[in-house]
PDB file of C-alpha atoms and ligand atoms in Angstrom:
ATOM      1  CA  UNK A   1     -34.813 -11.857  -3.968  1.00  0.00           C
ATOM      2  CA  UNK A   2     -34.175  -8.661  -5.886  1.00  0.00           C
ATOM      3  CA  UNK A   3     -30.614  -7.510  -5.781  1.00  0.00           C
ATOM      4  CA  UNK A   4     -29.857  -4.160  -4.191  1.00  0.00           C
ATOM      5  CA  UNK A   5     -26.797  -2.503  -2.740  1.00  0.00           C
ATOM      6  CA  UNK A   6     -28.075  -3.491   0.693  1.00  0.00           C
ATOM      7  CA  UNK A   7     -28.387  -7.196  -0.137  1.00  0.00           C
ATOM      8  CA  UNK A   8     -25.107  -7.270  -2.054  1.00  0.00           C
ATOM      9  CA  UNK A   9     -23.277  -5.314   0.639  1.00  0.00           C
ATOM     10  CA  UNK A  10     -24.916  -6.281   3.896  1.00  0.00           C
ATOM     11  CA  UNK A  11     -21.972  -5.907   6.271  1.00  0.00           C
ATOM     12  CA  UNK A  12     -22.008  -2.583   8.064  1.00  0.00           C
ATOM     13  CA  UNK A  13     -18.722  -0.721   8.268  1.00  0.00           C
ATOM     14  CA  UNK A  14     -17.496   2.468   9.868  1.00  0.00           C
ATOM     15  CA  UNK A  15     -14.801   4.521   8.233  1.00  0.00           C
ATOM     16  CA  UNK A  16     -13.247   7.960   8.121  1.00  0.00           C
ATOM     17  CA  UNK A  17     -14.224   9.757   4.944  1.00  0.00           C
ATOM     18  CA  UNK A  18     -13.341  12.940   3.143  1.00  0.00           C
ATOM     19  CA  UNK A  19     -16.523  14.710   2.002  1.00  0.00           C
ATOM     20  CA  UNK A  20     -14.767  17.478   0.070  1.00  0.00           C
ATOM     21  CA  UNK A  21     -11.278  18.692  -0.811  1.00  0.00           C
ATOM     22  CA  UNK A  22     -10.642  20.382   2.558  1.00  0.00           C
ATOM     23  CA  UNK A  23      -8.515  17.465   3.740  1.00  0.00           C
ATOM     24  CA  UNK A  24     -10.723  16.816   6.771  1.00  0.00           C
ATOM     25  CA  UNK A  25     -12.021  13.342   7.566  1.00  0.00           C
ATOM     26  CA  UNK A  26     -15.211  12.547   9.459  1.00  0.00           C
ATOM     27  CA  UNK A  27     -16.987   9.340  10.521  1.00  0.00           C
ATOM     28  CA  UNK A  28     -18.790   7.594   7.673  1.00  0.00           C
ATOM     29  CA  UNK A  29     -21.192   4.654   7.809  1.00  0.00           C
ATOM     30  CA  UNK A  30     -21.179   2.401   4.778  1.00  0.00           C
ATOM     31  CA  UNK A  31     -21.360  -1.306   3.885  1.00  0.00           C
ATOM     32  CA  UNK A  32     -19.007  -3.879   2.508  1.00  0.00           C
ATOM     33  CA  UNK A  33     -19.975  -7.033   0.640  1.00  0.00           C
ATOM     34  CA  UNK A  34     -20.521 -10.250   2.507  1.00  0.00           C
ATOM     35  CA  UNK A  35     -17.589 -12.656   2.624  1.00  0.00           C
ATOM     36  CA  UNK A  36     -17.562 -14.575  -0.664  1.00  0.00           C
ATOM     37  CA  UNK A  37     -16.161 -18.081  -1.147  1.00  0.00           C
ATOM     38  CA  UNK A  38     -12.701 -16.750  -2.011  1.00  0.00           C
ATOM     39  CA  UNK A  39     -12.763 -13.729   0.295  1.00  0.00           C
ATOM     40  CA  UNK A  40     -10.985 -12.902   3.516  1.00  0.00           C
ATOM     41  CA  UNK A  41     -12.493 -10.375   5.896  1.00  0.00           C
ATOM     42  CA  UNK A  42     -10.207  -8.830   8.462  1.00  0.00           C
ATOM     43  CA  UNK A  43     -10.431  -6.444  11.349  1.00  0.00           C
ATOM     44  CA  UNK A  44      -8.304  -3.424  10.498  1.00  0.00           C
ATOM     45  CA  UNK A  45      -5.708  -2.734  13.188  1.00  0.00           C
ATOM     46  CA  UNK A  46      -3.442  -0.284  11.328  1.00  0.00           C
ATOM     47  CA  UNK A  47      -3.523   1.587   8.050  1.00  0.00           C
ATOM     48  CA  UNK A  48      -0.626   3.564   6.587  1.00  0.00           C
ATOM     49  CA  UNK A  49      -0.987   6.968   4.987  1.00  0.00           C
ATOM     50  CA  UNK A  50       0.609   7.336   1.574  1.00  0.00           C
ATOM     51  CA  UNK A  51       1.013  10.393  -0.608  1.00  0.00           C
ATOM     52  CA  UNK A  52      -1.652   9.143  -2.990  1.00  0.00           C
ATOM     53  CA  UNK A  53      -4.137   9.060  -0.101  1.00  0.00           C
ATOM     54  CA  UNK A  54      -3.416  12.737   0.472  1.00  0.00           C
ATOM     55  CA  UNK A  55      -3.669  13.622  -3.224  1.00  0.00           C
ATOM     56  CA  UNK A  56      -7.000  11.846  -3.459  1.00  0.00           C
ATOM     57  CA  UNK A  57      -8.272  13.453  -0.259  1.00  0.00           C
ATOM     58  CA  UNK A  58      -7.714  16.885  -1.746  1.00  0.00           C
ATOM     59  CA  UNK A  59      -8.803  15.923  -5.258  1.00  0.00           C
ATOM     60  CA  UNK A  60      -5.428  16.993  -6.630  1.00  0.00           C
ATOM     61  CA  UNK A  61      -5.822  14.515  -9.479  1.00  0.00           C
ATOM     62  CA  UNK A  62      -9.407  15.615 -10.231  1.00  0.00           C
ATOM     63  CA  UNK A  63     -10.846  12.128  -9.937  1.00  0.00           C
ATOM     64  CA  UNK A  64     -11.948  11.851  -6.320  1.00  0.00           C
ATOM     65  CA  UNK A  65     -15.333  10.299  -5.664  1.00  0.00           C
ATOM     66  CA  UNK A  66     -16.662  11.816  -2.423  1.00  0.00           C
ATOM     67  CA  UNK A  67     -17.327  10.588   0.178  1.00  0.00           C
ATOM     68  CA  UNK A  68     -13.931   8.920  -0.054  1.00  0.00           C
ATOM     69  CA  UNK A  69     -12.377   6.612   2.552  1.00  0.00           C
ATOM     70  CA  UNK A  70      -8.588   6.553   2.008  1.00  0.00           C
ATOM     71  CA  UNK A  71      -6.075   3.889   2.918  1.00  0.00           C
ATOM     72  CA  UNK A  72      -4.251   1.239   0.919  1.00  0.00           C
ATOM     73  CA  UNK A  73      -1.676  -0.054   3.403  1.00  0.00           C
ATOM     74  CA  UNK A  74      -4.201  -2.021   5.416  1.00  0.00           C
ATOM     75  CA  UNK A  75      -3.325  -4.641   8.021  1.00  0.00           C
ATOM     76  CA  UNK A  76      -5.139  -6.544  10.714  1.00  0.00           C
ATOM     77  CA  UNK A  77      -6.450  -9.901  11.830  1.00  0.00           C
ATOM     78  CA  UNK A  78      -8.575 -12.299   9.774  1.00  0.00           C
ATOM     79  CA  UNK A  79     -12.059 -12.642  11.255  1.00  0.00           C
ATOM     80  CA  UNK A  80     -13.908 -14.502   8.490  1.00  0.00           C
ATOM     81  CA  UNK A  81     -12.771 -16.624   5.532  1.00  0.00           C
ATOM     82  CA  UNK A  82     -14.722 -18.018   2.586  1.00  0.00           C
ATOM     83  CA  UNK A  83     -15.169 -21.744   2.018  1.00  0.00           C
ATOM     84  CA  UNK A  84     -12.600 -21.866  -0.806  1.00  0.00           C
ATOM     85  CA  UNK A  85      -9.908 -19.804   0.918  1.00  0.00           C
ATOM     86  CA  UNK A  86      -6.697 -21.805   1.224  1.00  0.00           C
ATOM     87  CA  UNK A  87      -3.900 -19.641   2.529  1.00  0.00           C
ATOM     88  CA  UNK A  88      -5.574 -17.803   5.418  1.00  0.00           C
ATOM     89  CA  UNK A  89      -7.321 -18.973   8.547  1.00  0.00           C
ATOM     90  CA  UNK A  90      -9.196 -16.972  11.165  1.00  0.00           C
ATOM     91  CA  UNK A  91      -6.782 -15.200  13.507  1.00  0.00           C
ATOM     92  CA  UNK A  92      -3.963 -14.863  10.964  1.00  0.00           C
ATOM     93  CA  UNK A  93      -2.157 -11.550  10.604  1.00  0.00           C
ATOM     94  CA  UNK A  94      -3.036 -10.289   7.149  1.00  0.00           C
ATOM     95  CA  UNK A  95      -3.135  -7.200   5.002  1.00  0.00           C
ATOM     96  CA  UNK A  96      -4.034  -5.833   1.620  1.00  0.00           C
ATOM     97  CA  UNK A  97      -2.266  -3.166  -0.409  1.00  0.00           C
ATOM     98  CA  UNK A  98      -2.875  -1.341  -3.659  1.00  0.00           C
ATOM     99  CA  UNK A  99      -5.043  -3.979  -5.380  1.00  0.00           C
ATOM    100  CA  UNK A 100      -8.289  -5.682  -4.435  1.00  0.00           C
ATOM    101  CA  UNK A 101      -9.429  -6.932  -7.818  1.00  0.00           C
ATOM    102  CA  UNK A 102      -8.684  -7.529 -11.493  1.00  0.00           C
ATOM    103  CA  UNK A 103     -10.219  -9.444 -14.395  1.00  0.00           C
ATOM    104  CA  UNK A 104      -8.254 -12.681 -13.761  1.00  0.00           C
ATOM    105  CA  UNK A 105      -8.465 -13.592 -17.455  1.00  0.00           C
ATOM    106  CA  UNK A 106      -6.207 -11.212 -19.411  1.00  0.00           C
ATOM    107  CA  UNK A 107      -2.573 -12.032 -20.242  1.00  0.00           C
ATOM    108  CA  UNK A 108      -1.321  -9.861 -17.401  1.00  0.00           C
ATOM    109  CA  UNK A 109      -3.538 -11.535 -14.820  1.00  0.00           C
ATOM    110  CA  UNK A 110      -2.610 -15.005 -16.096  1.00  0.00           C
ATOM    111  CA  UNK A 111       1.057 -14.130 -15.604  1.00  0.00           C
ATOM    112  CA  UNK A 112       0.684 -12.849 -12.018  1.00  0.00           C
ATOM    113  CA  UNK A 113       0.865  -9.251 -13.212  1.00  0.00           C
ATOM    114  CA  UNK A 114      -2.562  -8.138 -12.046  1.00  0.00           C
ATOM    115  CA  UNK A 115      -1.093  -4.703 -11.389  1.00  0.00           C
ATOM    116  CA  UNK A 116      -1.047  -4.205 -15.163  1.00  0.00           C
ATOM    117  CA  UNK A 117      -4.610  -5.489 -15.705  1.00  0.00           C
ATOM    118  CA  UNK A 118      -6.724  -2.893 -17.525  1.00  0.00           C
ATOM    119  CA  UNK A 119      -9.525  -3.708 -15.085  1.00  0.00           C
ATOM    120  CA  UNK A 120      -7.466  -3.491 -11.898  1.00  0.00           C
ATOM    121  CA  UNK A 121      -9.485  -2.429  -8.862  1.00  0.00           C
ATOM    122  CA  UNK A 122      -7.815  -0.263  -6.261  1.00  0.00           C
ATOM    123  CA  UNK A 123      -8.978  -0.493  -2.658  1.00  0.00           C
ATOM    124  CA  UNK A 124     -10.361   3.018  -2.497  1.00  0.00           C
ATOM    125  CA  UNK A 125     -11.821   5.717  -4.717  1.00  0.00           C
ATOM    126  CA  UNK A 126     -12.557   3.225  -7.504  1.00  0.00           C
ATOM    127  CA  UNK A 127     -15.502   1.391  -8.964  1.00  0.00           C
ATOM    128  CA  UNK A 128     -15.373  -2.324  -8.180  1.00  0.00           C
ATOM    129  CA  UNK A 129     -16.117  -5.017 -10.766  1.00  0.00           C
ATOM    130  CA  UNK A 130     -19.689  -5.253  -9.439  1.00  0.00           C
ATOM    131  CA  UNK A 131     -20.230  -1.541 -10.065  1.00  0.00           C
ATOM    132  CA  UNK A 132     -20.035  -0.444  -6.443  1.00  0.00           C
ATOM    133  CA  UNK A 133     -17.543   1.934  -4.894  1.00  0.00           C
ATOM    134  CA  UNK A 134     -14.420   0.802  -3.080  1.00  0.00           C
ATOM    135  CA  UNK A 135     -13.619   2.263   0.328  1.00  0.00           C
ATOM    136  CA  UNK A 136     -10.139   2.053   1.827  1.00  0.00           C
ATOM    137  CA  UNK A 137      -8.537   0.959   5.020  1.00  0.00           C
ATOM    138  CA  UNK A 138      -9.324   3.920   7.293  1.00  0.00           C
ATOM    139  CA  UNK A 139     -12.213   1.797   8.503  1.00  0.00           C
ATOM    140  CA  UNK A 140     -13.030  -0.920  10.989  1.00  0.00           C
ATOM    141  CA  UNK A 141     -12.862  -3.927   8.660  1.00  0.00           C
ATOM    142  CA  UNK A 142     -11.887  -4.854   5.123  1.00  0.00           C
ATOM    143  CA  UNK A 143     -12.782  -7.645   2.709  1.00  0.00           C
ATOM    144  CA  UNK A 144     -10.843  -8.821  -0.345  1.00  0.00           C
ATOM    145  CA  UNK A 145     -10.323 -11.865  -2.513  1.00  0.00           C
ATOM    146  CA  UNK A 146      -7.548 -13.979  -0.984  1.00  0.00           C
ATOM    147  CA  UNK A 147      -5.521 -13.501  -4.170  1.00  0.00           C
ATOM    148  CA  UNK A 148      -4.795  -9.968  -2.924  1.00  0.00           C
ATOM    149  CA  UNK A 149      -4.342 -10.807   0.729  1.00  0.00           C
ATOM    150  CA  UNK A 150      -0.833 -10.795   2.206  1.00  0.00           C
ATOM    151  CA  UNK A 151      -0.173 -13.107   5.145  1.00  0.00           C
ATOM    152  CA  UNK A 152       2.352 -11.910   7.695  1.00  0.00           C
ATOM    153  CA  UNK A 153       4.448 -14.063  10.037  1.00  0.00           C
ATOM    154  CA  UNK A 154       3.029 -14.239  13.549  1.00  0.00           C
ATOM    155  CA  UNK A 155       6.017 -12.343  14.963  1.00  0.00           C
ATOM    156  CA  UNK A 156       5.650  -9.401  12.548  1.00  0.00           C
ATOM    157  CA  UNK A 157       4.649  -6.147  14.294  1.00  0.00           C
ATOM    158  CA  UNK A 158       1.675  -5.017  12.233  1.00  0.00           C
ATOM    159  CA  UNK A 159       2.250  -1.290  12.664  1.00  0.00           C
ATOM    160  CA  UNK A 160       5.591  -1.781  10.915  1.00  0.00           C
ATOM    161  CA  UNK A 161       4.049  -4.119   8.364  1.00  0.00           C
ATOM    162  CA  UNK A 162       1.506  -1.649   6.980  1.00  0.00           C
ATOM    163  CA  UNK A 163       3.938   0.584   5.019  1.00  0.00           C
ATOM    164  CA  UNK A 164       5.374  -2.473   3.280  1.00  0.00           C
ATOM    165  CA  UNK A 165       2.171  -2.757   1.277  1.00  0.00           C
ATOM    166  CA  UNK A 166       2.703   0.350  -0.881  1.00  0.00           C
ATOM    167  CA  UNK A 167       5.966   2.165  -0.124  1.00  0.00           C
ATOM    168  CA  UNK A 168       7.662  -1.137   0.666  1.00  0.00           C
ATOM    169  CA  UNK A 169       6.765  -3.027  -2.480  1.00  0.00           C
ATOM    170  CA  UNK A 170       7.437   0.084  -4.574  1.00  0.00           C
ATOM    171  CA  UNK A 171      11.048   0.076  -3.346  1.00  0.00           C
ATOM    172  CA  UNK A 172      11.520  -3.683  -3.147  1.00  0.00           C
ATOM    173  CA  UNK A 173      10.294  -4.502  -6.631  1.00  0.00           C
ATOM    174  CA  UNK A 174      12.901  -2.561  -8.683  1.00  0.00           C
ATOM    175  CA  UNK A 175      15.710  -3.546  -6.303  1.00  0.00           C
ATOM    176  CA  UNK A 176      14.817  -7.179  -6.848  1.00  0.00           C
ATOM    177  CA  UNK A 177      13.869  -6.964 -10.524  1.00  0.00           C
ATOM    178  CA  UNK A 178      17.075  -5.201 -11.561  1.00  0.00           C
ATOM    179  CA  UNK A 179      19.302  -7.077  -9.128  1.00  0.00           C
ATOM    180  CA  UNK A 180      20.410  -3.845  -7.478  1.00  0.00           C
ATOM    181  CA  UNK A 181      20.623  -5.237  -3.982  1.00  0.00           C
ATOM    182  CA  UNK A 182      23.565  -7.592  -4.419  1.00  0.00           C
ATOM    183  CA  UNK A 183      26.754  -7.129  -2.366  1.00  0.00           C
ATOM    184  CA  UNK A 184      28.774  -6.080  -5.439  1.00  0.00           C
ATOM    185  CA  UNK A 185      26.520  -3.049  -6.027  1.00  0.00           C
ATOM    186  CA  UNK A 186      26.828   0.477  -4.677  1.00  0.00           C
ATOM    187  CA  UNK A 187      23.514   2.209  -5.186  1.00  0.00           C
ATOM    188  CA  UNK A 188      22.307   5.751  -4.667  1.00  0.00           C
ATOM    189  CA  UNK A 189      18.878   6.480  -3.237  1.00  0.00           C
ATOM    190  CA  UNK A 190      17.541   9.959  -3.936  1.00  0.00           C
ATOM    191  CA  UNK A 191      15.418  11.318  -1.113  1.00  0.00           C
ATOM    192  CA  UNK A 192      14.584   9.771   2.237  1.00  0.00           C
ATOM    193  CA  UNK A 193      10.806   9.931   2.161  1.00  0.00           C
ATOM    194  CA  UNK A 194       8.548   6.941   2.638  1.00  0.00           C
ATOM    195  CA  UNK A 195       9.854   4.998  -0.347  1.00  0.00           C
ATOM    196  CA  UNK A 196      13.490   6.088   0.088  1.00  0.00           C
ATOM    197  CA  UNK A 197      13.413   5.014   3.711  1.00  0.00           C
ATOM    198  CA  UNK A 198      12.245   1.551   2.646  1.00  0.00           C
ATOM    199  CA  UNK A 199      14.775   1.399  -0.180  1.00  0.00           C
ATOM    200  CA  UNK A 200      17.702   1.997   2.191  1.00  0.00           C
ATOM    201  CA  UNK A 201      16.576  -0.747   4.535  1.00  0.00           C
ATOM    202  CA  UNK A 202      15.921  -3.272   1.753  1.00  0.00           C
ATOM    203  CA  UNK A 203      19.157  -2.511  -0.097  1.00  0.00           C
ATOM    204  CA  UNK A 204      21.216  -2.851   3.078  1.00  0.00           C
ATOM    205  CA  UNK A 205      19.432  -6.080   3.995  1.00  0.00           C
ATOM    206  CA  UNK A 206      20.251  -7.416   0.506  1.00  0.00           C
ATOM    207  CA  UNK A 207      23.915  -6.575   1.046  1.00  0.00           C
ATOM    208  CA  UNK A 208      24.441  -3.531  -1.173  1.00  0.00           C
ATOM    209  CA  UNK A 209      26.472  -0.447  -0.318  1.00  0.00           C
ATOM    210  CA  UNK A 210      24.075   2.503  -0.061  1.00  0.00           C
ATOM    211  CA  UNK A 211      24.522   6.237  -0.507  1.00  0.00           C
ATOM    212  CA  UNK A 212      21.578   8.480   0.284  1.00  0.00           C
ATOM    213  CA  UNK A 213      21.416  11.552  -1.950  1.00  0.00           C
ATOM    214  CA  UNK A 214      19.631  14.614  -0.602  1.00  0.00           C
ATOM    215  CA  UNK A 215      19.666  18.370  -1.090  1.00  0.00           C
ATOM    216  CA  UNK A 216      20.458  19.143   2.551  1.00  0.00           C
ATOM    217  CA  UNK A 217      22.017  17.497   5.581  1.00  0.00           C
ATOM    218  CA  UNK A 218      18.721  17.460   7.510  1.00  0.00           C
ATOM    219  CA  UNK A 219      18.310  13.692   7.283  1.00  0.00           C
ATOM    220  CA  UNK A 220      21.966  12.709   7.398  1.00  0.00           C
ATOM    221  CA  UNK A 221      21.820  11.376  10.928  1.00  0.00           C
ATOM    222  CA  UNK A 222      18.669   9.378  10.257  1.00  0.00           C
ATOM    223  CA  UNK A 223      20.134   7.872   7.100  1.00  0.00           C
ATOM    224  CA  UNK A 224      23.461   6.889   8.617  1.00  0.00           C
ATOM    225  CA  UNK A 225      22.624   6.151  12.240  1.00  0.00           C
ATOM    226  CA  UNK A 226      19.078   4.862  12.151  1.00  0.00           C
ATOM    227  CA  UNK A 227      18.715   3.286   8.722  1.00  0.00           C
ATOM    228  CA  UNK A 228      22.280   2.078   8.223  1.00  0.00           C
ATOM    229  CA  UNK A 229      23.234   3.859   4.993  1.00  0.00           C
ATOM    230  CA  UNK A 230      26.967   3.866   4.256  1.00  0.00           C
ATOM    231  CA  UNK A 231      27.290   7.449   3.097  1.00  0.00           C
ATOM    232  CA  UNK A 232      25.302  10.629   2.489  1.00  0.00           C
ATOM    233  CA  UNK A 233      25.717  12.961  -0.493  1.00  0.00           C
ATOM    234  CA  UNK A 234      24.398  16.534  -0.341  1.00  0.00           C
ATOM    235  CA  UNK A 235      23.495  17.851  -3.782  1.00  0.00           C
ATOM    236  CA  UNK A 236      23.766  21.494  -2.686  1.00  0.00           C
ATOM    237  CA  UNK A 237      27.394  20.936  -1.753  1.00  0.00           C
ATOM    238  CA  UNK A 238      29.433  21.581  -4.883  1.00  0.00           C
ATOM    239  CA  UNK A 239      32.572  19.947  -3.498  1.00  0.00           C
ATOM    240  CA  UNK A 240      30.768  16.761  -2.535  1.00  0.00           C
ATOM    241  CA  UNK A 241      29.133  16.589  -5.935  1.00  0.00           C
ATOM    242  CA  UNK A 242      32.437  17.080  -7.772  1.00  0.00           C
ATOM    243  CA  UNK A 243      34.082  14.469  -5.581  1.00  0.00           C
ATOM    244  CA  UNK A 244      31.264  12.069  -6.435  1.00  0.00           C
ATOM    245  CA  UNK A 245      31.799  12.787 -10.129  1.00  0.00           C
ATOM    246  CA  UNK A 246      28.375  14.374 -10.576  1.00  0.00           C
TER     247      UNK A 246
HETATM  248 ZN1   ZN B   1       0.578   4.329  -1.831  1.00  0.00          ZN
HETATM  249 ZN1   ZN B   2      -6.704  -8.835 -16.065  1.00  0.00          ZN
END
């Protein structure tokens, strides 16, 4: 049978798409590929919103392909698995983050560094390896090679799990890579946005002493009381900065 987008991508999907740079989303019917041998399809239950979703929505980086379905902190429940899938079974809590594909043959891919693959495929606003567009997690279901699928423990609340897939790994990776989270370290975290929030929680869980650094006291209570930071340094306060040796 002749190949066409419809035969290659026969599974109907419903998403929320930006059609222009206004920032508004509207319902969008599209298709995803059928579940391949190594693929996991999951019902999307939650999807985080990250700054790069917003930049792409508004075409701030001048590379948005409209209609564009955002979302790259995508979590849900596995509903279909390919015959060669090993780590996921139907019903598992799963998710996918910033990657859904790569070449799997370059040095980076062979060393588990697919994020540095020149042919990396992001889950939205990109062209997939088969030449079709990728659409993100603001949709009813998602499909990805199991290599990019994260499996969550059964007791993990999925609404909390979603932000781990971009903001979370962005904070966790340098803490782990540079050994910053050990109990003998006192680290400063500048800003308490999505990534900073995650960084405080990871660093505390790893045993480090944590100071949040911010230009005002607006988030002091959240940092100290809710997230467990040890101290809070206000950069607009000359005395505090001098005391800190800055
Ligand atoms: Zn992100
Ligand atoms: Zn590669």
